[in-house]
Short mmCIF file of C-alpha atoms in Angstrom, two decimals:
data_model
loop_
_atom_site.label_atom_id
_atom_site.label_comp_id
_atom_site.label_asym_id
_atom_site.label_seq_id
_atom_site.Cartn_x
_atom_site.Cartn_y
_atom_site.Cartn_z
CA MET A 21 3.20 -20.13 -3.85
CA LEU A 22 1.77 -19.85 -0.08
CA LEU A 23 1.79 -22.13 1.52
CA ASP A 24 6.14 -23.33 1.97
CA GLN A 25 7.10 -26.75 2.62
CA GLY A 26 9.85 -26.29 4.85
CA GLU A 27 8.81 -23.04 6.59
CA ASP A 28 5.40 -23.87 7.58
CA ARG A 29 6.27 -27.11 9.08
CA PRO A 30 9.72 -27.21 10.34
CA VAL A 31 9.61 -30.51 12.96
CA GLY A 32 7.36 -33.36 12.30
CA ASN A 33 6.21 -35.14 9.20
CA PRO A 34 7.12 -32.86 6.51
CA VAL A 35 4.61 -31.04 4.35
CA GLN A 36 3.80 -32.96 1.01
CA GLU A 37 2.69 -31.18 -2.52
CA LEU A 38 -1.13 -32.81 -2.05
CA GLU A 39 -1.54 -30.96 0.78
CA PHE A 40 -1.88 -27.33 -0.42
CA ARG A 41 -1.72 -27.47 -4.21
CA ASP A 42 -5.30 -27.26 -4.48
CA PHE A 43 -5.44 -24.58 -1.83
CA ASN A 44 -2.63 -22.65 -3.55
CA GLU A 45 -4.48 -22.82 -6.81
CA PHE A 46 -7.86 -21.20 -5.15
CA ILE A 47 -5.36 -18.71 -3.62
CA GLU A 48 -3.91 -17.68 -6.91
CA SER A 49 -7.30 -17.92 -8.79
CA THR A 50 -9.56 -15.53 -6.51
CA GLY A 51 -6.69 -13.21 -6.02
CA LEU A 52 -6.22 -13.61 -2.76
CA ALA A 53 -3.14 -12.28 -1.08
CA GLU A 54 -1.69 -13.71 2.94
CA THR A 55 -1.09 -10.40 5.21
CA LYS A 56 1.50 -9.87 6.99
CA THR A 57 2.20 -11.52 10.71
CA SER A 58 3.79 -10.92 13.63
CA GLY A 59 4.60 -12.54 17.25
CA ARG A 60 4.95 -16.01 16.99
CA SER A 61 5.91 -18.15 14.33
CA PHE A 62 3.36 -20.99 13.95
CA THR A 63 -0.28 -21.14 14.66
CA TRP A 64 -0.48 -24.77 16.18
CA THR A 65 1.66 -26.95 18.32
CA ASN A 66 1.29 -29.88 20.51
CA GLY A 67 3.98 -28.99 22.26
CA HIS A 68 6.49 -31.20 19.32
CA THR A 69 5.11 -30.51 16.36
CA TYR A 70 4.70 -27.00 15.17
CA SER A 71 3.09 -25.80 12.05
CA LYS A 72 1.52 -22.10 10.06
CA ILE A 73 -1.89 -23.51 9.19
CA ASP A 74 -4.01 -20.60 10.73
CA ARG A 75 -3.49 -17.09 8.17
CA ALA A 76 -5.64 -13.79 7.28
CA LEU A 77 -6.40 -13.66 3.77
CA ILE A 78 -7.21 -10.65 2.08
CA ASN A 79 -8.82 -9.86 -1.82
CA ALA A 80 -7.93 -7.09 -3.61
CA GLU A 81 -11.04 -4.32 -1.98
CA TRP A 82 -9.06 -5.00 1.22
CA MET A 83 -5.99 -3.85 0.59
CA LEU A 84 -7.13 -0.67 -0.89
CA ALA A 85 -9.21 0.25 1.47
CA MET A 86 -6.81 -1.06 4.51
CA PRO A 87 -3.40 -1.09 3.07
CA HIS A 88 -2.11 -0.89 7.06
CA LEU A 89 -3.05 -4.11 8.09
CA GLU A 90 -1.20 -6.67 10.18
CA VAL A 91 -1.90 -9.76 11.85
CA TRP A 92 -0.56 -10.70 15.59
CA ILE A 93 -0.26 -14.73 16.15
CA MET A 94 -1.15 -14.17 19.60
CA ASP A 95 0.18 -17.36 22.60
CA PRO A 96 -2.85 -19.80 23.00
CA HIS A 97 -3.16 -20.50 26.54
CA CYS A 98 -5.17 -22.97 27.39
CA SER A 99 -5.79 -23.67 23.27
CA ASP A 100 -3.32 -25.59 20.69
CA HIS A 101 -4.56 -22.86 18.12
CA SER A 102 -2.94 -19.48 18.23
CA PRO A 103 -5.28 -16.41 18.29
CA LEU A 104 -5.30 -14.10 14.93
CA SER A 105 -5.63 -10.69 16.29
CA ILE A 106 -6.38 -7.99 13.54
CA ALA A 107 -4.30 -4.31 13.67
CA LEU A 108 -5.53 -1.75 11.66
CA GLU A 109 -3.21 1.58 11.48
CA GLU A 110 -5.31 5.11 10.64
CA ASN A 111 -2.62 7.25 10.37
CA GLU A 112 -0.26 7.00 7.66
CA ASP A 113 3.37 8.02 8.09
CA CYS A 114 3.69 10.87 5.15
CA SER A 115 7.38 10.71 5.85
CA PRO A 116 9.44 11.07 2.27
CA LYS A 117 10.30 7.75 0.64
CA PRO A 118 13.79 6.16 -0.90
CA PHE A 119 13.95 5.87 -4.37
CA LYS A 120 13.32 3.36 -5.98
CA PHE A 121 15.03 2.19 -9.77
CA LEU A 122 12.23 1.32 -11.81
CA ASN A 123 12.49 -0.61 -15.38
CA HIS A 124 10.50 1.42 -17.37
CA LEU A 125 13.22 4.20 -17.03
CA ALA A 126 15.44 1.78 -18.80
CA GLU A 127 13.76 2.33 -21.92
CA HIS A 128 13.56 6.02 -22.07
CA ASP A 129 16.03 7.48 -25.47
CA ASP A 130 18.42 9.50 -22.80
CA PHE A 131 18.37 6.65 -20.31
CA ILE A 132 22.68 5.27 -21.28
CA LYS A 133 23.45 8.84 -21.42
CA LEU A 134 22.19 10.81 -19.03
CA ILE A 135 24.08 7.56 -17.08
CA ASN A 136 26.94 8.20 -18.72
CA GLU A 137 26.95 11.65 -17.99
CA ALA A 138 26.92 11.54 -14.04
CA TRP A 139 28.78 8.36 -13.93
CA GLU A 140 32.14 10.50 -15.44
CA GLY A 141 32.63 12.96 -12.97
CA PRO A 142 34.70 14.70 -10.42
CA GLU A 143 36.90 11.55 -8.08
CA GLU A 144 38.20 11.53 -4.74
CA GLN A 145 41.82 9.26 -4.05
CA ASN A 146 39.36 6.73 -1.80
CA SER A 147 37.93 4.66 -4.94
CA ILE A 148 35.28 3.15 -2.06
CA ARG A 149 34.01 7.12 -1.61
CA SER A 150 34.44 8.10 -5.42
CA ILE A 151 32.40 5.02 -6.01
CA TRP A 152 29.63 5.90 -3.62
CA GLN A 153 29.53 9.61 -5.07
CA LYS A 154 28.77 8.10 -8.57
CA LEU A 155 26.78 6.33 -7.14
CA LYS A 156 24.71 9.07 -5.50
CA ARG A 157 24.80 11.17 -9.17
CA VAL A 158 23.21 7.80 -11.16
CA LYS A 159 20.58 8.23 -8.38
CA GLN A 160 19.67 12.55 -8.88
CA ALA A 161 19.82 11.77 -12.36
CA MET A 162 17.13 9.01 -12.45
CA LYS A 163 14.74 11.03 -9.94
CA VAL A 164 15.12 14.57 -12.13
CA LEU A 165 14.27 11.71 -15.19
CA ASN A 166 10.88 10.15 -13.32
CA ASN A 167 10.06 13.32 -12.20
CA ASN A 168 9.96 14.90 -15.82
CA GLU A 169 9.08 11.97 -17.55
CA TYR A 170 6.75 10.17 -15.43
CA ASN A 171 5.99 11.82 -12.33
CA VAL A 172 2.27 12.20 -14.30
CA VAL A 173 1.89 9.40 -15.91
CA GLY A 174 -2.09 8.81 -15.22
CA ASP A 175 -2.38 11.90 -16.18
CA GLN A 176 -1.46 11.03 -19.13
CA ILE A 177 -3.18 7.84 -19.57
CA LYS A 178 -6.15 10.46 -19.29
CA VAL A 179 -4.60 13.27 -21.29
CA CYS A 180 -4.67 10.37 -24.37
CA ARG A 181 -7.52 8.33 -23.93
CA GLN A 182 -9.80 11.69 -23.85
CA ARG A 183 -7.74 12.89 -27.17
CA LEU A 184 -8.13 9.62 -28.88
CA THR A 185 -11.88 9.74 -28.24
CA ASP A 186 -12.08 13.26 -29.78
CA LEU A 187 -10.38 12.48 -33.27
CA GLN A 188 -12.35 8.99 -33.28
CA GLU A 189 -15.57 10.71 -33.03
CA GLN A 190 -14.37 12.71 -36.34
CA MET A 191 -13.33 9.09 -38.10
CA ARG A 192 -16.94 7.61 -37.68
CA ASP A 193 -16.98 8.21 -41.68
CA PRO A 194 -15.23 6.50 -44.51
CA GLY A 195 -13.16 8.89 -46.45
CA GLN A 196 -11.30 10.67 -43.76
CA ASP A 197 -8.48 12.96 -44.55
CA GLU A 198 -5.12 10.94 -44.13
CA ALA A 199 -3.33 13.64 -41.08
CA LEU A 200 -6.14 12.32 -39.31
CA VAL A 201 -5.47 8.46 -39.90
CA ALA A 202 -1.84 9.26 -38.80
CA ASP A 203 -2.79 11.39 -35.64
CA VAL A 204 -4.88 9.22 -34.31
CA LYS A 205 -2.15 6.52 -34.84
CA GLU A 206 0.21 8.11 -33.11
CA MET A 207 -2.48 8.79 -29.67
CA LYS A 208 -2.59 5.01 -29.87
CA MET A 209 0.85 4.51 -29.94
CA GLN A 210 0.96 7.00 -27.61
CA LEU A 211 -1.88 5.81 -24.84
CA GLU A 212 0.00 1.85 -25.12
CA LYS A 213 3.27 3.22 -24.22
CA TRP A 214 2.17 5.08 -21.60
CA LEU A 215 -0.14 2.15 -20.19
CA GLY A 216 2.87 -0.56 -20.87
CA VAL A 217 4.28 2.39 -17.99
CA GLU A 218 1.71 2.23 -15.80
CA GLU A 219 1.25 -1.68 -15.91
CA SER A 220 5.39 -1.92 -15.66
CA ILE A 221 5.59 0.47 -12.44
CA MET A 222 2.67 -1.48 -10.86
CA ARG A 223 4.23 -5.20 -11.88
CA GLN A 224 7.33 -3.93 -10.53
CA LYS A 225 6.17 -2.73 -7.02
CA SER A 226 3.61 -5.83 -6.59
CA ARG A 227 6.28 -8.65 -7.59
CA VAL A 228 3.39 -10.20 -8.99
CA LYS A 229 4.89 -12.59 -11.78
CA TRP A 230 2.16 -14.98 -12.79
CA LEU A 231 -0.60 -12.84 -14.08
CA LYS A 232 -0.93 -12.30 -17.30
CA LEU A 233 -0.16 -9.09 -19.51
CA GLY A 234 -3.34 -6.58 -19.78
CA ASP A 235 -4.98 -3.24 -18.33
CA ALA A 236 -7.40 -5.13 -16.41
CA ASN A 237 -4.46 -6.03 -13.95
CA THR A 238 -3.28 -2.89 -12.94
CA ALA A 239 -5.76 -2.44 -10.34
CA TYR A 240 -4.70 -5.73 -8.76
CA PHE A 241 -1.63 -4.59 -9.14
CA PHE A 242 -1.81 -1.55 -7.41
CA ALA A 243 -3.84 -3.35 -4.46
CA SER A 244 -0.83 -6.23 -3.99
CA MET A 245 1.58 -2.39 -4.21
CA LYS A 246 -0.49 -1.20 -1.65
CA ASN A 247 -0.61 -4.14 0.68
CA ARG A 248 3.44 -5.45 -0.04
CA CYS A 249 4.00 -1.45 1.45
CA SER A 250 2.61 -2.70 4.29
CA GLN A 251 4.34 -6.07 4.78
CA ASN A 252 7.33 -4.39 4.98
CA LYS A 253 6.82 -1.46 7.52
CA ILE A 254 7.91 -2.71 10.66
CA ARG A 255 5.11 -1.35 13.16
CA ARG A 256 6.72 -3.65 16.65
CA LEU A 257 9.77 -4.40 17.66
CA ILE A 258 10.58 -7.41 20.16
CA LYS A 259 13.39 -6.29 22.17
CA CYS A 260 15.80 -9.31 23.69
CA ASN A 261 14.07 -8.69 27.34
CA GLY A 262 10.76 -9.16 25.84
CA ASN A 263 9.61 -5.48 25.63
CA THR A 264 7.94 -4.08 22.79
CA VAL A 265 8.69 -0.77 21.61
CA GLN A 266 5.82 0.49 18.49
CA THR A 267 6.22 4.29 18.06
CA ARG A 268 8.51 5.43 15.39
CA LYS A 269 10.80 7.29 17.49
CA ASP A 270 11.73 4.25 20.05
CA ILE A 271 11.51 2.30 16.62
CA GLU A 272 14.13 4.28 15.31
CA GLU A 273 16.30 4.51 18.56
CA GLU A 274 16.02 0.46 18.59
CA VAL A 275 17.70 -0.17 15.55
CA THR A 276 20.24 2.77 15.53
CA GLY A 277 21.83 1.45 18.84
CA PHE A 278 21.60 -2.18 17.57
CA TYR A 279 23.87 -0.86 14.50
CA GLN A 280 25.87 1.49 16.43
CA GLN A 281 26.29 -1.35 18.81
CA LEU A 282 27.01 -3.76 16.71
CA LEU A 283 29.44 -1.94 14.56
CA GLY A 284 31.54 0.11 17.27
CA SER A 285 33.24 2.64 16.06
CA LEU A 286 33.52 1.49 12.96
CA ALA A 287 29.87 3.36 12.97
CA ASN A 288 32.14 6.77 13.22
CA GLU A 289 33.79 6.65 9.63
CA LEU A 290 30.70 5.53 8.31
CA PRO A 291 28.52 8.53 5.97
CA ALA A 292 26.21 9.68 7.75
CA ILE A 293 22.54 7.90 7.10
CA SER A 294 20.87 10.64 5.83
CA GLN A 295 23.48 11.05 3.37
CA LEU A 296 23.07 7.79 1.82
CA SER A 297 19.13 8.03 1.98
#
């Protein structure tokens, strides 16, 4: 649901379902998505009631063409509405991404075997550190499985489609050899398998739950994934003194400093961040 009864108007008359039901249905039917916002939490106020009634919506084409998009809710000044400023990021951060477990890995025939082998390894007396090491071995095993079996899903789909096309060109007339019929059947199963893997990846990354299954949705899943990655990215932080930090180095130093101050001496006893990633 795009509009939220509690978050969009926490003070004042509660938002009624009739006020946003048609709008939410329109957003879902047209495949639009709301962009990430920063700055003020609400876009309209009369000094007593605060409400978020102004939004920036984008479609799949925008998500693909301009994935690094952010909307800054500015101060209203003389108006009761806050203007929305759209910021576009030109240079994409190419730093290594953390590993994320994807559901299709669990469908591999050797999944349980690999998990057991990774988990049953040398242990330390420190139970917490032992669990941490087990989880790291499991993560590494999943990374290897993903790189070896699923790293080129798009290429596998192209190969299967081309082979299926070649085989079907040989079966335009009746009375074909049974071996050729079996090859076509096997290639169809392989194509369906890789299409299912691709759609599972896109669906999980985009977290779009309300679309029906089908190849036609893959493009929208990919666009939603790009939009979600853009929303999860931290582009600026507002410090307690009101100053804003925007560069990656300044953001890293601010986050690290905050947790070092929060954890105090305990921070020195924890494994380094680079070891946990």
